[in-house]
Coordinates of C-alpha atoms in Angstrom, one line a residue:
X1 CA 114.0 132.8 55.9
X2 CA 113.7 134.8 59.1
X3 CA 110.7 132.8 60.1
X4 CA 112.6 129.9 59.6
X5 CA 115.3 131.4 61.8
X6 CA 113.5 132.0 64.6
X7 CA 111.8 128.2 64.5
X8 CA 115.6 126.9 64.4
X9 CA 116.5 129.4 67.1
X10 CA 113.4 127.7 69.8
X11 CA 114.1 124.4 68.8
X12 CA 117.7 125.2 69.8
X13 CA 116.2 126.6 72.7
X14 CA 113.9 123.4 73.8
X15 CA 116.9 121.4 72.9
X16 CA 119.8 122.8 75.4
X17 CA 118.1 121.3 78.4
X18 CA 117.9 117.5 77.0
X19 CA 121.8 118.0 75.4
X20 CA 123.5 118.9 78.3
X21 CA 121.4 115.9 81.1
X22 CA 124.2 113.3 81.7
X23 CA 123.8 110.5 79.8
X24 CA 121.7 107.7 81.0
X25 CA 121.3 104.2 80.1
X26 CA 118.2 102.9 77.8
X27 CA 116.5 99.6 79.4
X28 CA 117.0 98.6 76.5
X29 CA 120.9 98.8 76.4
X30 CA 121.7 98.5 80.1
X31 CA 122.8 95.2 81.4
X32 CA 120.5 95.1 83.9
X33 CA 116.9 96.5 84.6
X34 CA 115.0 97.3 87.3
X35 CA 110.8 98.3 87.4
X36 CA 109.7 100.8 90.2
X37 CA 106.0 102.0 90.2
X38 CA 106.1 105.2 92.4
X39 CA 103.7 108.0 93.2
X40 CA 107.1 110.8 92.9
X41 CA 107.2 113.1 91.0
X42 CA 109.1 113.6 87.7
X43 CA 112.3 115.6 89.6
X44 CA 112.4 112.5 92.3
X45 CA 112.0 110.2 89.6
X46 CA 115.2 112.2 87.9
X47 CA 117.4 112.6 90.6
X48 CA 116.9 108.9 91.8
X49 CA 117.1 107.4 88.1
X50 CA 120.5 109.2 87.7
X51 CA 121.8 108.8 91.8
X52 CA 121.0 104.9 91.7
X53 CA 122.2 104.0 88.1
X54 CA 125.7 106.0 89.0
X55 CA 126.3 103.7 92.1
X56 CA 124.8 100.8 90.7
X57 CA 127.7 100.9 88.1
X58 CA 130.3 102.0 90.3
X59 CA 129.3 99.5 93.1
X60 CA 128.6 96.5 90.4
X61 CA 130.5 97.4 87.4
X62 CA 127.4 97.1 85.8
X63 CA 125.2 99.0 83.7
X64 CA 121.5 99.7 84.6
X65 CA 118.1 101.4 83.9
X66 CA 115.6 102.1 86.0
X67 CA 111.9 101.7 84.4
X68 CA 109.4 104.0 86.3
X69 CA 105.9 103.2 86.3
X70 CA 103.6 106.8 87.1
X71 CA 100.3 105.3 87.6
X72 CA 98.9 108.3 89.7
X73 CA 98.5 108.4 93.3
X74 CA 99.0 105.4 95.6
X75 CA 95.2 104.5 95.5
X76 CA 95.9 103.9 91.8
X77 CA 98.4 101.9 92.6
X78 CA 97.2 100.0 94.8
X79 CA 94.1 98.9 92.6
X80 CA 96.5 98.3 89.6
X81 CA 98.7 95.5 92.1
X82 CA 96.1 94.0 93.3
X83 CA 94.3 93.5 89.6
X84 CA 97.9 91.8 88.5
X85 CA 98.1 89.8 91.6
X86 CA 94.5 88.7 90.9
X87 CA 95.6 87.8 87.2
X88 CA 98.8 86.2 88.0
X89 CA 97.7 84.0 91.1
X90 CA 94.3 83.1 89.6
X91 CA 97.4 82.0 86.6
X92 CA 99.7 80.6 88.8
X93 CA 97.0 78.3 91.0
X94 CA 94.7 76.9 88.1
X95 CA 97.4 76.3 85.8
X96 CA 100.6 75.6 88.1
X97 CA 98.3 74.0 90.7
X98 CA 95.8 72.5 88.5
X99 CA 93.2 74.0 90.8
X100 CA 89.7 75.3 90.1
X101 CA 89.1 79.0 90.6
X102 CA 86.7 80.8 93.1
X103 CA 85.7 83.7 94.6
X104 CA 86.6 81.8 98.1
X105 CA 90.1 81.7 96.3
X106 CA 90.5 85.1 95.3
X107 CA 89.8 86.2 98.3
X108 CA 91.1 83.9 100.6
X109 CA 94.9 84.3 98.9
X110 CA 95.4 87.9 99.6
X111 CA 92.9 87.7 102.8
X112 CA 94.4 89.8 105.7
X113 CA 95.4 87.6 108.8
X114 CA 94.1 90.0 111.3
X115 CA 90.5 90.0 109.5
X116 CA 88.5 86.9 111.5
X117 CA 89.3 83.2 110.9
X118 CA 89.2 81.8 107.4
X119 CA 87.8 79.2 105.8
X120 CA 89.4 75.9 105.1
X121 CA 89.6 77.0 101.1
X122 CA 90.7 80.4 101.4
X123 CA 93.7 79.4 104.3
X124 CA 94.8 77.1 101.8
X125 CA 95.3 79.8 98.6
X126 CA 97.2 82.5 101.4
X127 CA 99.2 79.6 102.4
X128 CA 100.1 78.8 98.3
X129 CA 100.3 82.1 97.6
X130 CA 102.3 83.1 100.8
X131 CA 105.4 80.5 99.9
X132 CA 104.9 81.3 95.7
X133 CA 106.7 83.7 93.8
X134 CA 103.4 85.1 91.9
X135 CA 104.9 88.5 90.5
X136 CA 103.1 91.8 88.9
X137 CA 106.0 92.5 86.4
X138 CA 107.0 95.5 88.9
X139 CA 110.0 95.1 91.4
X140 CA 109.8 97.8 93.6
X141 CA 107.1 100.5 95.0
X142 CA 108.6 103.8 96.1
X143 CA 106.9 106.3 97.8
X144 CA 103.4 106.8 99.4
X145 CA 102.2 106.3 102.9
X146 CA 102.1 103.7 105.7
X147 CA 98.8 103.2 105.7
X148 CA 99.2 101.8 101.7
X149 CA 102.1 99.8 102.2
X150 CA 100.6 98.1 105.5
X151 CA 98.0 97.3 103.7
X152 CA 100.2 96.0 100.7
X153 CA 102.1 93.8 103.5
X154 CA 99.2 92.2 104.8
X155 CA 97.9 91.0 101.6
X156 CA 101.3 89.6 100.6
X157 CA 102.5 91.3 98.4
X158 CA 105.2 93.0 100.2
X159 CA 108.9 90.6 101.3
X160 CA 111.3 91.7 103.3
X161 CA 114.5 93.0 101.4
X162 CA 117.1 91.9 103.1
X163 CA 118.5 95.5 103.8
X164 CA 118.3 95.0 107.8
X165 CA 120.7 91.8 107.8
X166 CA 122.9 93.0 105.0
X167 CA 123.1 96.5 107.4
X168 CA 122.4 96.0 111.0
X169 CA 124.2 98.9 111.8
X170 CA 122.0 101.7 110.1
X171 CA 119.0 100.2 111.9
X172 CA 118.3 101.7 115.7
X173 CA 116.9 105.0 117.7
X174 CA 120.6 106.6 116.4
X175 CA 120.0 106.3 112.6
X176 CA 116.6 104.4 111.4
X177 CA 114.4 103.7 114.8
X178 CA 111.3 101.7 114.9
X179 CA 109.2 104.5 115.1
X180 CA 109.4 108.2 116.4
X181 CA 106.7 110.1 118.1
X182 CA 104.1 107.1 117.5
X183 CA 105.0 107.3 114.0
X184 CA 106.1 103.8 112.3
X185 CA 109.3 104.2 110.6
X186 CA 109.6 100.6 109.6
X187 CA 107.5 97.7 109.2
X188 CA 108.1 95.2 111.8
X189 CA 108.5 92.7 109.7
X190 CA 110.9 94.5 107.8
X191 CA 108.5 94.5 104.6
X192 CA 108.9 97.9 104.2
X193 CA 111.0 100.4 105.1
X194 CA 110.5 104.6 105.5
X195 CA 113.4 106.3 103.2
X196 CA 112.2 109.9 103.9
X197 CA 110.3 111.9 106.4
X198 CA 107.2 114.0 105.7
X199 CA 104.9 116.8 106.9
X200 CA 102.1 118.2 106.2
X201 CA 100.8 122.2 106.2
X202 CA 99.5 125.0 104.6
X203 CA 100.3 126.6 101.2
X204 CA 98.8 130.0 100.9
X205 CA 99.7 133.0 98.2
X206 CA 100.5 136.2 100.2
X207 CA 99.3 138.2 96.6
X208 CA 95.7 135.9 97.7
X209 CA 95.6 136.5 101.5
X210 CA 96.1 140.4 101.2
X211 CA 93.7 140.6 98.1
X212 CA 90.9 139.1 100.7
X213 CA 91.9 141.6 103.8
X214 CA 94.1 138.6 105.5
X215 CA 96.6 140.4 107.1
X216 CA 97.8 137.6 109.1
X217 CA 99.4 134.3 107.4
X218 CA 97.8 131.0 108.5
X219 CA 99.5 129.5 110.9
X220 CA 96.8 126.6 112.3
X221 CA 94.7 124.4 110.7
X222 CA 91.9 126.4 111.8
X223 CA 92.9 129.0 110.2
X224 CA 91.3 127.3 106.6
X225 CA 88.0 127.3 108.6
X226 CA 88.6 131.7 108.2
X227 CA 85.3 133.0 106.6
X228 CA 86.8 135.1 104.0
X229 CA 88.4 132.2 102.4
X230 CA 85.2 131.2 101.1
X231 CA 85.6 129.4 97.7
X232 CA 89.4 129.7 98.3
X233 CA 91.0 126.5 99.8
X234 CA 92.5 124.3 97.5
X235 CA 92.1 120.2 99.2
X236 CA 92.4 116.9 97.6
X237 CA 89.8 113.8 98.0
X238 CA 91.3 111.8 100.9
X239 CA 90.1 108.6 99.1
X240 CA 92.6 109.2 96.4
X241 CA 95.3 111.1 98.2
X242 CA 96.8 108.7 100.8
X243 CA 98.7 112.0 101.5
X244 CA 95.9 114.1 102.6
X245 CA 93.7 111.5 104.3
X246 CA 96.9 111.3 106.4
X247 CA 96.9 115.3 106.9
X248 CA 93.0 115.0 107.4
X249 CA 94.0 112.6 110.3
X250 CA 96.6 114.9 112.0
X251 CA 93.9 117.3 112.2
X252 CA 91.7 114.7 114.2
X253 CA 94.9 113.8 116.3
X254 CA 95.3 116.9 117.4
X255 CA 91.8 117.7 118.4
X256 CA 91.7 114.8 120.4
X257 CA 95.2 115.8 122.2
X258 CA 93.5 119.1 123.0
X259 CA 89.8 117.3 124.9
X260 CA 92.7 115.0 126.4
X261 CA 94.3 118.0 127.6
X262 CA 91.5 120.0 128.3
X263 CA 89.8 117.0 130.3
X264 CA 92.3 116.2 132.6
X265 CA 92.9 119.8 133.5
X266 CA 89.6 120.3 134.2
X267 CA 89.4 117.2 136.8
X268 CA 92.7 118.3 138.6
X269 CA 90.5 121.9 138.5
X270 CA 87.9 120.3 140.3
X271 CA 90.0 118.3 142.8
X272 CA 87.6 115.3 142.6
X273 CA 89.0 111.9 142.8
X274 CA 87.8 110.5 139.5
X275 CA 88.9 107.7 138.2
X276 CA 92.8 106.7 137.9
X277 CA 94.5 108.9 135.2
X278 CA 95.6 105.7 133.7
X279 CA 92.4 103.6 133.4
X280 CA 91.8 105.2 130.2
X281 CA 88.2 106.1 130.7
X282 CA 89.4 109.8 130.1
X283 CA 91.0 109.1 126.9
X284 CA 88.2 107.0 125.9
X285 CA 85.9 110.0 126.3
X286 CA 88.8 112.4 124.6
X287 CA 88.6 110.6 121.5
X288 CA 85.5 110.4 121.0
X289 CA 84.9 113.8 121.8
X290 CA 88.5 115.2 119.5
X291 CA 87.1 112.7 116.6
X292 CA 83.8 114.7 116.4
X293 CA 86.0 117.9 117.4
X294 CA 88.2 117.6 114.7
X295 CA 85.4 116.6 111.8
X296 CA 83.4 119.5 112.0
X297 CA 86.6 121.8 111.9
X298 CA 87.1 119.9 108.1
X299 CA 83.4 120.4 107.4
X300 CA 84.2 124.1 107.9
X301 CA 87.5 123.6 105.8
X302 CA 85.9 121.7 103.5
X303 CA 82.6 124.7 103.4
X304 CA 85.9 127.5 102.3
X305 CA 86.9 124.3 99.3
X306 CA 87.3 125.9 95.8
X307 CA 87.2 122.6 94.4
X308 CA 88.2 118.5 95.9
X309 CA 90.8 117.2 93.5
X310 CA 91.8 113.4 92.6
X311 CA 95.4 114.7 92.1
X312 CA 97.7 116.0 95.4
X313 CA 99.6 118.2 93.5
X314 CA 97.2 120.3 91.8
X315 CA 96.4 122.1 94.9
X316 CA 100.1 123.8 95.3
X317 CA 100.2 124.3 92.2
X318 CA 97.0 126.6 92.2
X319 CA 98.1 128.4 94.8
X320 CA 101.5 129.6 93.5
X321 CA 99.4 130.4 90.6
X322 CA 96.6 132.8 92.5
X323 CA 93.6 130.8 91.8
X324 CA 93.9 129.5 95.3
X325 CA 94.5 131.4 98.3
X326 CA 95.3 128.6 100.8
X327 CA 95.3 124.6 100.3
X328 CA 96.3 121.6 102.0
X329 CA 99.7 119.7 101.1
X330 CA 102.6 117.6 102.1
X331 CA 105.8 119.5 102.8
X332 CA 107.8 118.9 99.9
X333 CA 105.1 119.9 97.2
X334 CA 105.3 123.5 99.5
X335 CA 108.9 123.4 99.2
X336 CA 108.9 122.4 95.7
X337 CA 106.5 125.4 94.7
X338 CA 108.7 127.5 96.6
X339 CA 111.5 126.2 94.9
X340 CA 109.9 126.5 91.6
X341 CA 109.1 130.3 91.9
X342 CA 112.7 130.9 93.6
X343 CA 114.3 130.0 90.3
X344 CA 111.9 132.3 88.3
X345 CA 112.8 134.9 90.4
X346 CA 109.9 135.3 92.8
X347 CA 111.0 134.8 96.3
X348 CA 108.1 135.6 98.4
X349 CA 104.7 135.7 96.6
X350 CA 103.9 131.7 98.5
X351 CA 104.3 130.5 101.9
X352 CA 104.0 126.9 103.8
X353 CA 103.9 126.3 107.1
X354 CA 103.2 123.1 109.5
X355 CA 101.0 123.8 112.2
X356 CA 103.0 123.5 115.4
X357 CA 101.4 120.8 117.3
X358 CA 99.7 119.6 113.9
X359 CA 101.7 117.4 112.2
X360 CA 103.1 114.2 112.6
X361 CA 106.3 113.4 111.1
X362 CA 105.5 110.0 109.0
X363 CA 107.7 108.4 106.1
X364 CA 107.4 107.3 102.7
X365 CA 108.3 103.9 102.9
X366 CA 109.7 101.1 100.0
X367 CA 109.5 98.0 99.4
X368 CA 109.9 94.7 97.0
X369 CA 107.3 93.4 95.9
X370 CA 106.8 90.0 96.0
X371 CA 107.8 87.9 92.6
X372 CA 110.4 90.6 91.7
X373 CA 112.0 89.5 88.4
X374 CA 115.1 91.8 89.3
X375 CA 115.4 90.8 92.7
X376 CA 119.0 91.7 92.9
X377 CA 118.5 95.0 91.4
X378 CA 115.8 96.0 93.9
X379 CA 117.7 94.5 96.6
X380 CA 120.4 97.4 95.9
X381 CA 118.1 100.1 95.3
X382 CA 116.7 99.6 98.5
X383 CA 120.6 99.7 100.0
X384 CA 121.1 102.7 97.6
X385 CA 118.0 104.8 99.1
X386 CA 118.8 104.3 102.8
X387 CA 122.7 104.6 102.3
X388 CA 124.1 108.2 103.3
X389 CA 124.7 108.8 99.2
X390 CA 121.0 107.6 99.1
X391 CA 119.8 110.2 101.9
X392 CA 121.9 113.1 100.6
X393 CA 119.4 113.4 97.4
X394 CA 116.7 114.7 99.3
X395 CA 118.2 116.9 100.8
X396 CA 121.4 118.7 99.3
X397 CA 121.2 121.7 96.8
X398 CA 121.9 120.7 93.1
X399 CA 125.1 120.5 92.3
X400 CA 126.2 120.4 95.6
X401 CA 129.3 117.3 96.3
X402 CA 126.6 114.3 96.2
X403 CA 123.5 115.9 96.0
X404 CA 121.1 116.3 93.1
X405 CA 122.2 117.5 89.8
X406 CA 119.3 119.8 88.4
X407 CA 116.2 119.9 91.2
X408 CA 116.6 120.8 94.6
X409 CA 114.1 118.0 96.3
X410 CA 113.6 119.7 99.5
X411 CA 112.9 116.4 101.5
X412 CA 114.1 115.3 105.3
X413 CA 116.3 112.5 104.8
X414 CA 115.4 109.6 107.5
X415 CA 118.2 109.0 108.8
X416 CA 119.0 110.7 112.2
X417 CA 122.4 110.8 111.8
X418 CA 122.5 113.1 108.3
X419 CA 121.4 116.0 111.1
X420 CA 124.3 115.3 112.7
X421 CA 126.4 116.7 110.3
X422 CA 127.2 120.3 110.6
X423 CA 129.5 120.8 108.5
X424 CA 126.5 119.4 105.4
X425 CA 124.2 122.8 106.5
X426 CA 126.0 124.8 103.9
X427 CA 125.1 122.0 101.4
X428 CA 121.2 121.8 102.3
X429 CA 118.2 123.1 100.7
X430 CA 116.9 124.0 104.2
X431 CA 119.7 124.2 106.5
X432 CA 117.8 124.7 109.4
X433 CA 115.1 121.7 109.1
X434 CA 115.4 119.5 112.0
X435 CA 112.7 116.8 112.7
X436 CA 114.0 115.2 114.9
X437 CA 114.4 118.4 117.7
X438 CA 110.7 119.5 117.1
X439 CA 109.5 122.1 120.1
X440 CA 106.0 121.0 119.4
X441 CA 105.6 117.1 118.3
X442 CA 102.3 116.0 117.1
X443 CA 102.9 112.6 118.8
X444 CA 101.0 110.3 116.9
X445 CA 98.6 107.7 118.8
X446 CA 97.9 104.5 116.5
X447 CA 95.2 103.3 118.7
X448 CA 92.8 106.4 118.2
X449 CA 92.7 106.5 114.3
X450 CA 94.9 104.5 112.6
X451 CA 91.9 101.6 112.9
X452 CA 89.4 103.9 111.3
X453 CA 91.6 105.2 108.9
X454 CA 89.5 104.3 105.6
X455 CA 86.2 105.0 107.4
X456 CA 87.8 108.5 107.8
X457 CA 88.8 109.4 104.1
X458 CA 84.9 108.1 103.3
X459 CA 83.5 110.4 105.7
X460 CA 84.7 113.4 104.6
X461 CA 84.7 112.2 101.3
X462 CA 80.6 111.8 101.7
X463 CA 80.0 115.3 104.2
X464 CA 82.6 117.1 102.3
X465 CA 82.9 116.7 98.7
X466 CA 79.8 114.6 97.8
X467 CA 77.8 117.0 99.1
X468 CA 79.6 119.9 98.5
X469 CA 77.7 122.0 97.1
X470 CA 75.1 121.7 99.8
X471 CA 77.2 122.1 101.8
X472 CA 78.5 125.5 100.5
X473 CA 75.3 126.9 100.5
X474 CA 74.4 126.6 103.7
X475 CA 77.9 127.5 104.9
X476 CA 77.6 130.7 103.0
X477 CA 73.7 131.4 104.5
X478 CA 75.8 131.1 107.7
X479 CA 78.2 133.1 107.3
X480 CA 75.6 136.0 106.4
X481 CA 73.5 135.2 109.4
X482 CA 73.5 136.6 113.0
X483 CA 72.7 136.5 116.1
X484 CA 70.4 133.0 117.1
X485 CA 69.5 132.2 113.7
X486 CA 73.7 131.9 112.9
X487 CA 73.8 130.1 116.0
X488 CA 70.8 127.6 115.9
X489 CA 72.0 126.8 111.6
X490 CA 75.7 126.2 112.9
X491 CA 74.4 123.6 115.1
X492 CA 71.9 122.5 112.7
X493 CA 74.9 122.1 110.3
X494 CA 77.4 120.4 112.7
X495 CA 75.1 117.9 114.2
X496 CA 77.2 115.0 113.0
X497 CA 75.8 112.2 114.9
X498 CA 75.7 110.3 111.5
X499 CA 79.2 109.9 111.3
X500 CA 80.3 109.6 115.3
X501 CA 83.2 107.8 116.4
X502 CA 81.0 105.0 117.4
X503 CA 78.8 105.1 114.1
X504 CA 82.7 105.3 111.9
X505 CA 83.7 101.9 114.1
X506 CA 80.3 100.0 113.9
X507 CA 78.0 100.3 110.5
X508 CA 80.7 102.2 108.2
X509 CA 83.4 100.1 109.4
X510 CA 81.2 96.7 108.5
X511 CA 80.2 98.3 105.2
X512 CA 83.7 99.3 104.1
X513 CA 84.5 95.6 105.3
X514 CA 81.9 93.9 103.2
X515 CA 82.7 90.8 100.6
X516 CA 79.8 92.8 98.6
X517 CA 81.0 96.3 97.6
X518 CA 77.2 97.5 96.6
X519 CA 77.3 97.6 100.5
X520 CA 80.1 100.8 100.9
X521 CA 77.9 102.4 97.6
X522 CA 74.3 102.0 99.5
X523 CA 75.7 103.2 102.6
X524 CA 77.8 106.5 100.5
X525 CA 74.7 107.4 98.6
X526 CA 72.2 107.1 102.1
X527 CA 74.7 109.0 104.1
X528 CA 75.4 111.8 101.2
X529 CA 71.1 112.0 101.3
X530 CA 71.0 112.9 105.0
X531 CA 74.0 115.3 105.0
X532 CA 71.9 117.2 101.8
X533 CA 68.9 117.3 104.2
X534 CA 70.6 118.4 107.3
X535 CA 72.8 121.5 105.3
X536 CA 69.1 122.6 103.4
X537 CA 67.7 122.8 107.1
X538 CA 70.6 124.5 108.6
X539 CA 70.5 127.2 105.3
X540 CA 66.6 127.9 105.6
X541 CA 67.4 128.1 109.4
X542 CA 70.2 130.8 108.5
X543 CA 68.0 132.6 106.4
X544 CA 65.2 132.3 109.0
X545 CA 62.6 130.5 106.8

């Protein structure tokens, strides 16, 4: 009897929680339905399902449910559309059409514009599929990066929403601007749209940091490269986390800022006439220089790594638990582990901070997908998430007048004008956030590594995690070493010609590009061979062999 007691008494306990949510609508018995496939997390996916199906019914008078679709990160995604899109045009144009299939067809249909002129064959499938309403069965993608949803708009699959006719007003430098700081906030084209601001920065455990003699909390992304985090830093694989790729890019940003910097003071220094400050031979060199710059300070991040991860939230999560000291993460999954703690009652045991100077501030962006089935339903979920009622989720305190009901989401809303309301600070989660008054803007530049973007993420994919533990030997023969032989193995280690700005544009770039993909997996495994070799020489160098 009193064992039975004390199962009633947990089940009671497991239960409270799921009694007292607000009652939602099943797709089943709501009058209307609406599919979103979303990279967000279960409390964004909450707050959102039970925001937009409240002002769905009160602006409508309808009933709806919002079905999520958590495929993983948005490289899942985006391999999961374009399989459907396959599927459903190769559907739509052989038996709609009456057309025979190909691979001239398959890839001439979702064939970006910008890639070289097409043939005959594959202009006329991008032209079918461009003015058909081929769907994937999902009506909305919410949440990722720019990078995956230009890349989602230049295969097709993207339309524009309608949102900027329907509210002309909310779209301009004062509320929703083109772009801030060289960061897109919208798609030209209106095919997508950013609906929240993010960051990226450091998690680190203060328990961690003081149990390795850190006395000093990181504050820079060199700070990862700190010896005595060896076997400590928590990172994602950039060619699964469109998240971290995109941190992995600020880091190369800045570099570059600082040769740019560094360059032109030094020619003013030596009063020689030069060339013209704007003839861009100077930048030219500064990004070449900041691109090698900024690689080997990740090859020294990536030397500290405890592990490379498919999934971006496992490294904040492993350092609020202590098996990580310090990891790489977008700003809300710091806030959110913050948050987390806070409401156990553990205030100050993790820390996250963006690197002044470091980070861009770049949106998660959404869109409907071509061949939406509910395509009035996504058209007012996209109105909901960029209204002010919209904007207030990310940002209030639960329970505060409009804000989320049970998880505080810690997010900067996009729209310029939320910051203008003082009189909200009392409601915020972070009071005191302001992105759009940063002291010290990363300003983002496009031009220097937007282009080279997925040639990035494989290169420190290949010098950093394939090789891994190569490279951690060597990095730890280093760190023992001195004098000339630390010196001569440290060069030996970052002498990474193979992967120069030059080398990422030419070969990689035309390998990552190729019809054939055995192409990018010859080039990975070739490249991952020489980076072995060149981190065993630079260890038997360290330990003077």
């Amino acid at each position: 009897m009193k064992r039975l007691l004390i199962i009633l008494s947990l089940a009671a306990i497991v239960a409270i929680p799921f009694a007292v949510r607000p009652k939602r609508p099943e797709a089943g018995r709501a009058a209307d339905t609406l599919v979103v496939v979303t990279p967000n997390n279960e409390a964004i996916r909450h707050e959102f399902g039970i925001g937009f199906e409240s002002w769905y019914q009160r602006t409508t008078g309808r009933s709806i449910a919002i079905d999520w679709r958590v495929l993983g990160g948005t490289s899942e995604i985006a391999r999961y559309l374009e399989g459907e899109y396959v599927a459903s045009f190769r559907n739509y144009w052989t038996g709609g059409l009456g057309r025979p299939w190909s691979l001239a067809v398959e890839q001439g249909f979702q064939r970006d514009p910008l890639s070289g002129e097409a043939s005959p064959q594959e202009a006329e499938a991008r032209e079918a599929f461009l003015h058909s309403d081929v769907g994937c069965g999902i009506d909305v993608f919410f949440g990722g990066g720019t990078y995956d949803f230009d890349r989602q708009a230049l295969a097709g699959r993207l339309v524009p929403s309608g949102v900027v006719s329907r509210h002309p007003d909310w779209f301009n430098d004062g509320v929703i601007a083109l772009e801030f700081d060289g960061e897109p906030y919208r798609d030209p084209q209106a095919r997508w749209l950013g609906s929240v601001i993010s960051a990226y920065g450091i998690i680190y455990n203060r328990d961690a940091l003081r149990r390795l003699g850190i006395g000093r909390e990181p504050s820079r992304w060199s700070d990862l490269a700190d010896p005595r985090l060896f076997g400590q830093v928590a990172l994602c694989d950039p060619t699964k986390s469109g998240s971290i790729a995109t941190a992995f890019e600020n880091v190369i940003q800045q570099e570059i800022h600082r040769q740019l910097r560094d360059l032109e003071a030094a020619r003013k220094d030596s009063g020689a006439p030069g060339s013209r400050p704007d003839d861009g031979a100077l930048e030219a060199r500064a990004v070449r220089e900041g691109w090698m710059a900024g690689l080997r300070l990740l090859q020294e991040i990536g030397a500290n790594a405890r592990y490379f991860t498919d999934a971006s939230q496992k490294p904040p999560i492993d350092v609020a638990d202590g098996d990580c000291a310090a990891g790489m993460c977008i700003d809300f999954y710091g806030n959110q582990q913050q948050e987390a703690l806070r409401r156990r009652g553990d205030w100050g045991r993790v820390g996250f901070v963006s690197p002044p100077g470091g980070t861009a501030y770049s949106v998660d962006p959404v869109a409907i997908l071509r061949g939406a089935r509910n395509r009035a339903a996504a058209e007012a979920f996209m109105d909901y998430a960029l209204s002010m009622e919209g904007q207030k989720l990310w940002a209030f305190k639960p329970g505060a007048p409009g804000g989320p009901v049970e998880f505080a989401l810690r997010r900067l809303p996009i729209r310029r004008d939320f910051y203008a309301h003082d009189e909200w600070k009392a409601l915020r989660s972070d009071p005191e956030a302001a992105p759009y008054a940063q002291a010290d803007p990363l300003v983002y530049r496009a031009e220097w590594t937007d282009p080279l973007f997925r040639e990035m993420a494989f290169i420190i994919r290949v010098m950093c995690q394939d090789t891994h533990d190569e490279l951690a030997d060597a990095w730890r023969a280093i760190l023992r070493a001195k004098g000339p032989a630390r010196e001569e193995a440290l060069a030996e280690l970052q002498d990474l010609s193979l992967v120069s700005y030059d080398r990422a544009r030419g070969e990689i770039s035309a390998a990552l590009g190729s019809k054939d993909q055995v192409d990018e997996v010859r080039l990975a495994s070739r490249l991952a061979a020489e980076f072995r070799a060149r981190y065993a020489r630079a260890e038997k160098l360290a330990e003077g062999k």
